[in-house]
Coordinates of C-alpha atoms in Angstrom, one line a residue:
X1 CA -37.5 55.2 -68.3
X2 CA -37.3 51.5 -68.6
X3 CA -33.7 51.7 -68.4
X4 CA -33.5 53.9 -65.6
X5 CA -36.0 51.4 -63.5
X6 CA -34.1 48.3 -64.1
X7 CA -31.1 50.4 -63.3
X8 CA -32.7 51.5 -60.0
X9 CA -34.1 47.9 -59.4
X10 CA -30.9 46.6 -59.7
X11 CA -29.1 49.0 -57.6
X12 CA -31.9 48.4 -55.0
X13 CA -31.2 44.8 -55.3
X14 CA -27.3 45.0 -54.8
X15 CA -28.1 47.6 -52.2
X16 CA -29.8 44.5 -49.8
X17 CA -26.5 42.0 -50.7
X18 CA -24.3 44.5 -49.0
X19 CA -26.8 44.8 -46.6
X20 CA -27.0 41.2 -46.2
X21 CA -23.4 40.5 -46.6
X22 CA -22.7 43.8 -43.7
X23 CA -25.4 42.5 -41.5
X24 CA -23.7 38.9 -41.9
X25 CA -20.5 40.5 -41.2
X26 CA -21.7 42.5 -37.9
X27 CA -22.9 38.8 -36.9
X28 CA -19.7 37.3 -37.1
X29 CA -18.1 40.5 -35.4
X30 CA -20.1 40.3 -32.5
X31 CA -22.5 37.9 -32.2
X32 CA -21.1 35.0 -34.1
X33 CA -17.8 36.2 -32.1
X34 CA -19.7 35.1 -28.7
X35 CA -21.0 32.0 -30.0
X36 CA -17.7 31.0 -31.1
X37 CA -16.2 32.3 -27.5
X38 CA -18.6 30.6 -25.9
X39 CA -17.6 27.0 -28.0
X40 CA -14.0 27.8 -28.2
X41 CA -14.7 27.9 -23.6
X42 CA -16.9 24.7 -23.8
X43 CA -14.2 23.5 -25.8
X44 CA -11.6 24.3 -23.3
X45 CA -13.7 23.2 -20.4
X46 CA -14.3 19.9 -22.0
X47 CA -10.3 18.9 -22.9
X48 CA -9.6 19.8 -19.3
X49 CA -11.5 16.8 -17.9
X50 CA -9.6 13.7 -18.1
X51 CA -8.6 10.8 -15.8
X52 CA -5.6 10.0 -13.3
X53 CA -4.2 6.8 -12.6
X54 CA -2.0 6.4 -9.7
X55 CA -0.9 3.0 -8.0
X56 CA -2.0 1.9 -4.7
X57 CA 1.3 -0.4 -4.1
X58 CA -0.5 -2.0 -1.1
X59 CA 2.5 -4.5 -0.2
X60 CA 0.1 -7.5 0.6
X61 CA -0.2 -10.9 -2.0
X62 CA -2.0 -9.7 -5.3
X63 CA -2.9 -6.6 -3.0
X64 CA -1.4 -4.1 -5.8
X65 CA -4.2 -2.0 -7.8
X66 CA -4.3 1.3 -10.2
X67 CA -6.1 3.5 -8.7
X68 CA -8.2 6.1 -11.5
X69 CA -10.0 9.2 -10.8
X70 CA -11.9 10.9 -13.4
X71 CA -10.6 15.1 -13.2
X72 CA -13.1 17.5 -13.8
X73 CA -12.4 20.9 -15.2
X74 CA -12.0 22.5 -11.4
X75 CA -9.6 20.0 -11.0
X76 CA -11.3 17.6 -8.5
X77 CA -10.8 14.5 -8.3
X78 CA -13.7 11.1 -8.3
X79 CA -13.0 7.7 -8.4
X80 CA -13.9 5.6 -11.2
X81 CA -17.3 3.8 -11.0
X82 CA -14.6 0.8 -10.8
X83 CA -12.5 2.6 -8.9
X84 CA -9.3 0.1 -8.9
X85 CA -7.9 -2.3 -11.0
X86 CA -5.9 -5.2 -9.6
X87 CA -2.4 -5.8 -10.9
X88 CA -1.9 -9.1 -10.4
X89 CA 1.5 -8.6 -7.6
X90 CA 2.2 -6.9 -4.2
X91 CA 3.8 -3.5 -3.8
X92 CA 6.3 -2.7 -0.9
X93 CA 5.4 -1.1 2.5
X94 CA 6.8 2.3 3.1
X95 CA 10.3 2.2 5.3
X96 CA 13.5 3.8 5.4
X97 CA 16.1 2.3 2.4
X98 CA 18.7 4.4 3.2
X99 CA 20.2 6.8 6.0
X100 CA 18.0 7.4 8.7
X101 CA 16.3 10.4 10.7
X102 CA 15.8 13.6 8.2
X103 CA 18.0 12.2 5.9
X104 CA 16.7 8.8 5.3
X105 CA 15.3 8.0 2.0
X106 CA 12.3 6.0 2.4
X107 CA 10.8 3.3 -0.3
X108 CA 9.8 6.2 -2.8
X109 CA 13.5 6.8 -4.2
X110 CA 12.2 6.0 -7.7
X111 CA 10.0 7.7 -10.6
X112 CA 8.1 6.5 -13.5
X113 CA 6.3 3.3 -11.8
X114 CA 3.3 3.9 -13.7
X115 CA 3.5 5.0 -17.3
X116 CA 1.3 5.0 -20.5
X117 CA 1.8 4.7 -24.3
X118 CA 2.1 8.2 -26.4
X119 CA -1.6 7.3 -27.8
X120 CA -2.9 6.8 -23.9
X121 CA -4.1 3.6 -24.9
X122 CA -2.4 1.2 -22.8
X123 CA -0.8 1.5 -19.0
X124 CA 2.2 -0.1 -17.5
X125 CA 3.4 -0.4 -13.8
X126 CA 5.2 -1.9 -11.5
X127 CA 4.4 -4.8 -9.4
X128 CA 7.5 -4.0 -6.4
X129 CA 7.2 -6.6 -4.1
X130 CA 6.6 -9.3 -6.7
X131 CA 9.2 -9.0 -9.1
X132 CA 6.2 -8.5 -11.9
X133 CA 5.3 -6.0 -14.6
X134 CA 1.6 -5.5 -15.1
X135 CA 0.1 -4.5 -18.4
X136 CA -3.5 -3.1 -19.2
X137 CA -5.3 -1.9 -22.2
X138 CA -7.1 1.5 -21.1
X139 CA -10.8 1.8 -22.6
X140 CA -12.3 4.4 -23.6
X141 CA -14.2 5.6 -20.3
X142 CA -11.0 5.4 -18.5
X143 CA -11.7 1.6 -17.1
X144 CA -8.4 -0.7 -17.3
X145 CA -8.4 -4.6 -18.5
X146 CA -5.0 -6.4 -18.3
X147 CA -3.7 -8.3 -21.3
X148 CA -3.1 -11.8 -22.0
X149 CA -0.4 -13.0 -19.9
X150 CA -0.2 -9.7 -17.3
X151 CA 1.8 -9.9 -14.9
X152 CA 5.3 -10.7 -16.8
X153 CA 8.7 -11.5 -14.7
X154 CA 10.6 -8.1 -14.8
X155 CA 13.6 -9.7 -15.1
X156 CA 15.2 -8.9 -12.0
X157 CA 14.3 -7.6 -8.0
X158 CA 12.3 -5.1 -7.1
X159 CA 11.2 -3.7 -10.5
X160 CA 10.8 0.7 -9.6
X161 CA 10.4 2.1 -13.4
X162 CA 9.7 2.0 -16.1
X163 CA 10.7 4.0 -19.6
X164 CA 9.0 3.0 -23.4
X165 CA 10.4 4.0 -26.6
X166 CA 8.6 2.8 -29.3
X167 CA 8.4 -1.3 -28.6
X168 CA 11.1 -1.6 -26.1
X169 CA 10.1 -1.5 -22.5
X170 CA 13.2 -0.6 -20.1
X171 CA 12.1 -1.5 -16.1
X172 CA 14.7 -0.6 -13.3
X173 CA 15.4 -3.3 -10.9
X174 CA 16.3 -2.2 -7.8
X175 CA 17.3 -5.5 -6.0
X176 CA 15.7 -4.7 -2.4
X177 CA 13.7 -7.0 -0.5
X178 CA 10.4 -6.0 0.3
X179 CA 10.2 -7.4 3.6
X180 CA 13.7 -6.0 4.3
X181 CA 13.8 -2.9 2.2
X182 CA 17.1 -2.1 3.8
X183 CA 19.0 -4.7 2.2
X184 CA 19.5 -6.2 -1.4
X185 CA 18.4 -9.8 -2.6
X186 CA 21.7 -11.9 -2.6
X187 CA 21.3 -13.9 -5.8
X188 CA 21.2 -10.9 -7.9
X189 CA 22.4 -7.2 -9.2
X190 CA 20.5 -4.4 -10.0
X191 CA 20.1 -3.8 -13.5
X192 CA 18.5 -2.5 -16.4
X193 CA 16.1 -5.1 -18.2
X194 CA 14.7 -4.4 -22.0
X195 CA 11.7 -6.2 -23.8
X196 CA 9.9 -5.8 -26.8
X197 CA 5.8 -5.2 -26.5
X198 CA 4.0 -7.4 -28.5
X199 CA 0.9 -5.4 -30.3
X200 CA -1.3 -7.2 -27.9
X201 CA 0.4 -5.6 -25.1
X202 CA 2.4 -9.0 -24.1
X203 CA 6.5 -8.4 -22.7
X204 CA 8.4 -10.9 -24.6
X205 CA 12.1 -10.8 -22.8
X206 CA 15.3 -9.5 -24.9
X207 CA 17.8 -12.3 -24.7
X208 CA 21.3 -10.6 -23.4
X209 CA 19.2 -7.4 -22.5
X210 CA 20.4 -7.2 -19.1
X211 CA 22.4 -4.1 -17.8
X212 CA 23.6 -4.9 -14.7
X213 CA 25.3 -2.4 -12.4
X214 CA 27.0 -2.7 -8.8
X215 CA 25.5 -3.8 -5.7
X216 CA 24.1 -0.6 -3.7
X217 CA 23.7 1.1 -6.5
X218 CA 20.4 2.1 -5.8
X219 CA 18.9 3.0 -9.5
X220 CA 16.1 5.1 -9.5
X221 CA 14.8 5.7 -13.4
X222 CA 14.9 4.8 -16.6
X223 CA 14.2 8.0 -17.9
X224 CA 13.9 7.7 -22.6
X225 CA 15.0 10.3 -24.3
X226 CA 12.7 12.1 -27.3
X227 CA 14.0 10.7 -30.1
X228 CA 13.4 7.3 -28.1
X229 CA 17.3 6.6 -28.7
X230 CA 18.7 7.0 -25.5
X231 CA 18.4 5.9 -21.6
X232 CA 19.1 7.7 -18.7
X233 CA 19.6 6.6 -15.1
X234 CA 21.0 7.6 -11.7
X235 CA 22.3 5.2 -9.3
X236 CA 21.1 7.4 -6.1
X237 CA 23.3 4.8 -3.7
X238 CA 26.8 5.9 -5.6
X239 CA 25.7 8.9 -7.2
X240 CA 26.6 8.1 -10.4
X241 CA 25.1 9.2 -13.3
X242 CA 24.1 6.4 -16.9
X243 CA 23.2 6.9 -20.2
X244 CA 23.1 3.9 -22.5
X245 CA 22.2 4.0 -26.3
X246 CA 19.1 1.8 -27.4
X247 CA 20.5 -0.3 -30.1
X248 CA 18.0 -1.6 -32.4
X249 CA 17.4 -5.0 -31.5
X250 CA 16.4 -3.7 -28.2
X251 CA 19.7 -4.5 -26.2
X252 CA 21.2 -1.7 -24.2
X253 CA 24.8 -0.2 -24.9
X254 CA 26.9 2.1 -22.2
X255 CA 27.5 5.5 -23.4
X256 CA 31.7 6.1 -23.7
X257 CA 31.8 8.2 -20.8
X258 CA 28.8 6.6 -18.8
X259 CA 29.0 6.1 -15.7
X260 CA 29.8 9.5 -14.5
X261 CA 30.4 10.7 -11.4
X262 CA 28.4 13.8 -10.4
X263 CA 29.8 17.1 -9.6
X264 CA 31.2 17.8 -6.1
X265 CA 28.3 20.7 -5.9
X266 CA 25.8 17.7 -5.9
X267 CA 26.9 16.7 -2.4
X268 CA 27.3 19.2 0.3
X269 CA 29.3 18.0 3.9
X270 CA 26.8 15.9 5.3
X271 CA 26.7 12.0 5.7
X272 CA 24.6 11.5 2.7
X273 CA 25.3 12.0 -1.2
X274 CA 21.7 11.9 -3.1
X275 CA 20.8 12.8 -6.6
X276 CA 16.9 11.3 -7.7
X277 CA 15.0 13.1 -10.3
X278 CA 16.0 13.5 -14.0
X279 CA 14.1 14.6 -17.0
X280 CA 15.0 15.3 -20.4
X281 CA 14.2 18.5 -22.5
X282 CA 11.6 17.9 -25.1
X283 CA 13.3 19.6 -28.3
X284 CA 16.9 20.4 -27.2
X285 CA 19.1 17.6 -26.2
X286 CA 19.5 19.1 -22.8
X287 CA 19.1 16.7 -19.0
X288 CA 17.6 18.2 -15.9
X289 CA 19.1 16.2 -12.6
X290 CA 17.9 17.3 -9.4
X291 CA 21.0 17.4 -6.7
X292 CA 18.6 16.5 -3.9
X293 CA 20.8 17.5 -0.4
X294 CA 22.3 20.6 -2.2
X295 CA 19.0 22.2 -3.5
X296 CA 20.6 22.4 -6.8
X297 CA 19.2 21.5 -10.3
X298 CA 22.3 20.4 -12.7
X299 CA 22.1 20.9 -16.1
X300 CA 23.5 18.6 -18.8
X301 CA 24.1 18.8 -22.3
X302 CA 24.0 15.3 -24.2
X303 CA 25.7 14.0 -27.6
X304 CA 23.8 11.6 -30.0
X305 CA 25.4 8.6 -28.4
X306 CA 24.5 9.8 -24.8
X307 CA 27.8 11.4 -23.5
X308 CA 27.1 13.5 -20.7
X309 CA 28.4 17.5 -20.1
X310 CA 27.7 19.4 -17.2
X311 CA 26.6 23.3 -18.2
X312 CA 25.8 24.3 -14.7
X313 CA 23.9 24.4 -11.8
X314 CA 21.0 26.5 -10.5
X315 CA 19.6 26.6 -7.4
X316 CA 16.1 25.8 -6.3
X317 CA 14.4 27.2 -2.8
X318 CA 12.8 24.0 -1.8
X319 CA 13.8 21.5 0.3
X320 CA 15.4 18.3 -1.1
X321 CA 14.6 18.6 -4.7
X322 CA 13.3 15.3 -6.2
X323 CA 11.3 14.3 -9.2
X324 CA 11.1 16.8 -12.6
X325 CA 8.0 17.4 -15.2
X326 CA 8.4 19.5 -17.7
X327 CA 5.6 20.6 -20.3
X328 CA 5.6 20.1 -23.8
X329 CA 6.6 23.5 -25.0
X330 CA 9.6 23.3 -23.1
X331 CA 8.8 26.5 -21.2
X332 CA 8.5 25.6 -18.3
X333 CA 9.8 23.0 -15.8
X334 CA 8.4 21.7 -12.6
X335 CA 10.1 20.3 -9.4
X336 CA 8.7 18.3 -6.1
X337 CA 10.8 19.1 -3.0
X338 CA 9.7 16.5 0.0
X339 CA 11.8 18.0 2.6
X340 CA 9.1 21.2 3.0
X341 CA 6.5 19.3 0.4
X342 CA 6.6 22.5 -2.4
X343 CA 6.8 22.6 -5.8
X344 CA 9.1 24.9 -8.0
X345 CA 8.2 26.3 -11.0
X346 CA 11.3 27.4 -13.6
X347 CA 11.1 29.7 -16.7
X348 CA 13.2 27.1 -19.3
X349 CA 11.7 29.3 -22.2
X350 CA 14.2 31.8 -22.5
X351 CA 17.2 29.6 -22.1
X352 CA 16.8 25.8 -21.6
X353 CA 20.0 25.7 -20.0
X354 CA 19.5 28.4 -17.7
X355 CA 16.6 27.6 -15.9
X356 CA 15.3 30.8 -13.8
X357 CA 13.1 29.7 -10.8
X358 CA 9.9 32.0 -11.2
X359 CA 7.6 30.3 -8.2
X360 CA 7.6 28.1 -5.5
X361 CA 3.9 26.8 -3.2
X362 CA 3.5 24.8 -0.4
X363 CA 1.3 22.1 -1.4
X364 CA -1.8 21.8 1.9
X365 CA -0.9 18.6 4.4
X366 CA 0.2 18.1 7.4
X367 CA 3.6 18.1 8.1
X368 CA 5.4 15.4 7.5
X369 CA 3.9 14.7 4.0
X370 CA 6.2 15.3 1.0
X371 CA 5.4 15.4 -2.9
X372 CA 7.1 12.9 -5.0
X373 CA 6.0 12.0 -8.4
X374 CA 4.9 14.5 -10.7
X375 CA 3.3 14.8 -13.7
X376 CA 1.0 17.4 -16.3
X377 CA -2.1 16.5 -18.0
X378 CA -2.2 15.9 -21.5
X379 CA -2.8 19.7 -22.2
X380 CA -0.6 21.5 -19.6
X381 CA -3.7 22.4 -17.8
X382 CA -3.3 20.6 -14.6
X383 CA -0.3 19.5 -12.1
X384 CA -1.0 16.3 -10.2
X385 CA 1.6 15.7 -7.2
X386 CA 1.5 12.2 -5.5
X387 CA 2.3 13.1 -2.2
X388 CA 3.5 10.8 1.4
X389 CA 5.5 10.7 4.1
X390 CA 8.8 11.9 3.6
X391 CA 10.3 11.7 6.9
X392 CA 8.3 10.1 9.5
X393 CA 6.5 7.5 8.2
X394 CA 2.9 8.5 8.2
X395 CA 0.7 6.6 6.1
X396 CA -2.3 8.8 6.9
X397 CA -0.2 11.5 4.5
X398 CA -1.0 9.8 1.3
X399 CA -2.3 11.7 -1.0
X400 CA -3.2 13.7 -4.4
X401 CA -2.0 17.3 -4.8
X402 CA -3.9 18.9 -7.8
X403 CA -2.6 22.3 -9.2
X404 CA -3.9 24.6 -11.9
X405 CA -1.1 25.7 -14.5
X406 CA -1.4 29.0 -15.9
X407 CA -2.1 29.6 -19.1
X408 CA -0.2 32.5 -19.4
X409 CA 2.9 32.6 -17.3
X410 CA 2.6 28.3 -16.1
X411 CA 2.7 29.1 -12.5
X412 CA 0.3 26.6 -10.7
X413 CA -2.4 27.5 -7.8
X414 CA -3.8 24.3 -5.9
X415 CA -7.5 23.8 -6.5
X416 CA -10.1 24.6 -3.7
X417 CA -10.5 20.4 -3.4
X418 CA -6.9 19.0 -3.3
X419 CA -5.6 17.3 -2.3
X420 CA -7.4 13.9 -2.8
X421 CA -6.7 11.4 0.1
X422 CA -5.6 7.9 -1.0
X423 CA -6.0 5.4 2.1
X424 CA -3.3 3.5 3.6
X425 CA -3.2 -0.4 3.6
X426 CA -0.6 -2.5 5.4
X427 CA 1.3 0.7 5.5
X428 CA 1.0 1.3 1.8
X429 CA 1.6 4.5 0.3
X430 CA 0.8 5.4 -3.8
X431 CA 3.8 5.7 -6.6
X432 CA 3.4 7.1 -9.7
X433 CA 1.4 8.8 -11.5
X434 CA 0.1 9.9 -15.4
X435 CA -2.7 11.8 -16.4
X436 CA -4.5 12.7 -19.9

């Protein structure tokens, strides 16, 4: 009887565990499953806020400034209680450089004149007009303070971009006058400058560093490949197309069969060969070049020591395709086209080099206004287009596009508040952009 009772008791006993441990179980199947839904949204929510730098480029004496926003998770767009943060140098107005009419190509003909270090910790951009490279540590509310000794000589004229692997800071001089952005300083070449960065964020110059290349060239970028190895440019005045290796000590070394001449496909008959935008593939050693006039995007395969091979060409429904982003699962690449101010969208997931163009949206603006530098948030949530004028010079254009990616298929829908309005100064117009 005794027996039989503790039996009972103890039966009774493992009777309420599994009820305990089922009951538990039901919790984390429904229950527990909603609380963690409703952190793993919250979660979500909160890494899609972040903040946006662009630069103002106002072309006056110490007139230059990053401009930050802080994004929210709709994708709109506030300024910074300190809403901009001097640079130390002038910008350049906004003025044809090249051809004129619908073909011209206006002071924008560059990428990459704002940039940040992998660990978003500290910004560097372009001072145009003055010949200067600014430098600033970015805190942890999204504020900017300059380091000791910013603004540094860039080496050269009218530094346009700007490309960092590891310690060594590559910035594209284009060698235009500001005041005459037509025509090219006299005294000098446009080149390709290296320095090392300093921990403290200071530019200490590379002696023999200097990559110079012909006069007209027109360079655009100095695009760094992944494994932070190799350079890639485009001189949109010859349309030639450089790769150089980064040599340890910092100097730069011409790839064997750099420069090359593009493709005839690149150029259809009219009065003006142009090739801008490149971008590099983040895990196969595959470079995107946009054939602006003949709305064509080139694919390239690349060797280790940057020689160039052209796979093919695709075409792309906007007009005059420009500047590339591409996220960081290499699905899915992004183009600006100024000529009808859209951005395509190409599937690069199947086949990196075959990209398949999947979409392609009008971004809101008046006519007139074409996107140019792109670039994704730190999480491939957002798509932030700086936008101006890309034929008749309107400074009133200026502006932010904002674009939702898809999480699913990384097609992008402009949010209900884009695009953000950035005022014109001296006929100013912003360049570059990043996001986190």
């Amino acid at each position: 009887m005794n027996i039989r009772s503790k039996t009972s008791k103890n039966n009774r006993q493992g009777s309420k565990k599994c009820i305990t441990i089922s009951a538990l179980a039901t919790l984390v199947l429904t229950g527990g499953l909603a609380v963690q839904s409703a952190d793993a949204h919250w979660y979500q929510w909160y890494r899609s806020t972040g903040v946006v730098y662009t630069q103002s480029n106002i072309p006056t004496p110490n007139g230059n400034s990053i401009l930050g926003f802080r994004r929210d998770a709709l994708g709109t767009l506030t300024p910074l209680p300190t809403a901009s943060f001097p640079t130390g140098g002038a910008g350049i107005p906004n003025a044809p450089i090249v051809g004129g009419g619908p073909l011209s190509i206006t002071a924008f003909a560059s990428d990459q004149e704002v940039i940040v270090n992998p660990e978003k910790t500290r910004l560097f951009t372009v001072n145009s007009g003055s010949n200067t490279i600014a430098v600033f540590d970015i805190q942890k509310d999204g504020n900017l303070s300059p380091v000791e000794g910013s603004p540094f000589p860039s080496g050269g004229v009218a530094p346009v971009s700007l490309g960092l692997a590891g310690d060594i800071l590559t910035v594209v001089n284009q060698n235009l006058l500001p005041q005459i952005p037509a025509q090219e300083a006299s005294d000098s070449l446009p080149n390709y400058t290296t320095f090392r960065v300093t921990p403290r964020g200071r530019l200490i110059s590379i002696p023999n560093s200097t990559a110079s290349v012909p006069r007209g060239s027109l360079p655009t970028q100095a695009l760094i490949s992944p494994n932070k190895r190799l350079l890639f440019g485009m001189d949109a005045g010859t349309g030639l197309l450089r790769s150089y290796r980064i040599l340890p000590n910092g100097r730069l070394q011409q790839s064997p069969n750099s420069p090359q001449k593009l493709p005839p496909a690149a150029f259809p008959a009219n009065p003006l060969g142009l090739t801008l935008g490149l971008q590099v593939h983040p895990r196969q050693p595959i470079l995107y070049v946009a054939f602006t006039l003949s709305r064509q995007l080139g694919v390239y395969a690349y060797e280790p020591d940057g020689d160039l091979h052209l796979l093919k060409t695709v075409p792309n429904s906007g007009l005059f395709i420009c500047w590339i982003a591409i996220n960081r699962a290499g699905t899915r690449l992004y183009t600006t086209n100024p000529g009808d101010n859209s951005v395509t969208v190409y599937d690069i997931g199947k086949d990196p080099s075959t990209p398949v163009e999947i979409q392609r949206v009008v971004l809101r603006g008046e006519m007139g206004t074409g996107g140019a530098q792109l670039t994704l948030d730190a999480t491939g949530s957002f798509l932030h287009v700086v936008s101006q004028s890309a034929v008749n010079i309107m400074p009133a254009n200026n502006r932010i596009s904002v674009l939702k990616v898809n999480q699913y298929d990384g097609t992008v829908t402009e949010v209900s508040s884009s695009p953000r309005l950035i005022p014109s100064v001296n006929n100013s117009f912003p360049q570059g952009i990043v996001a986190n």
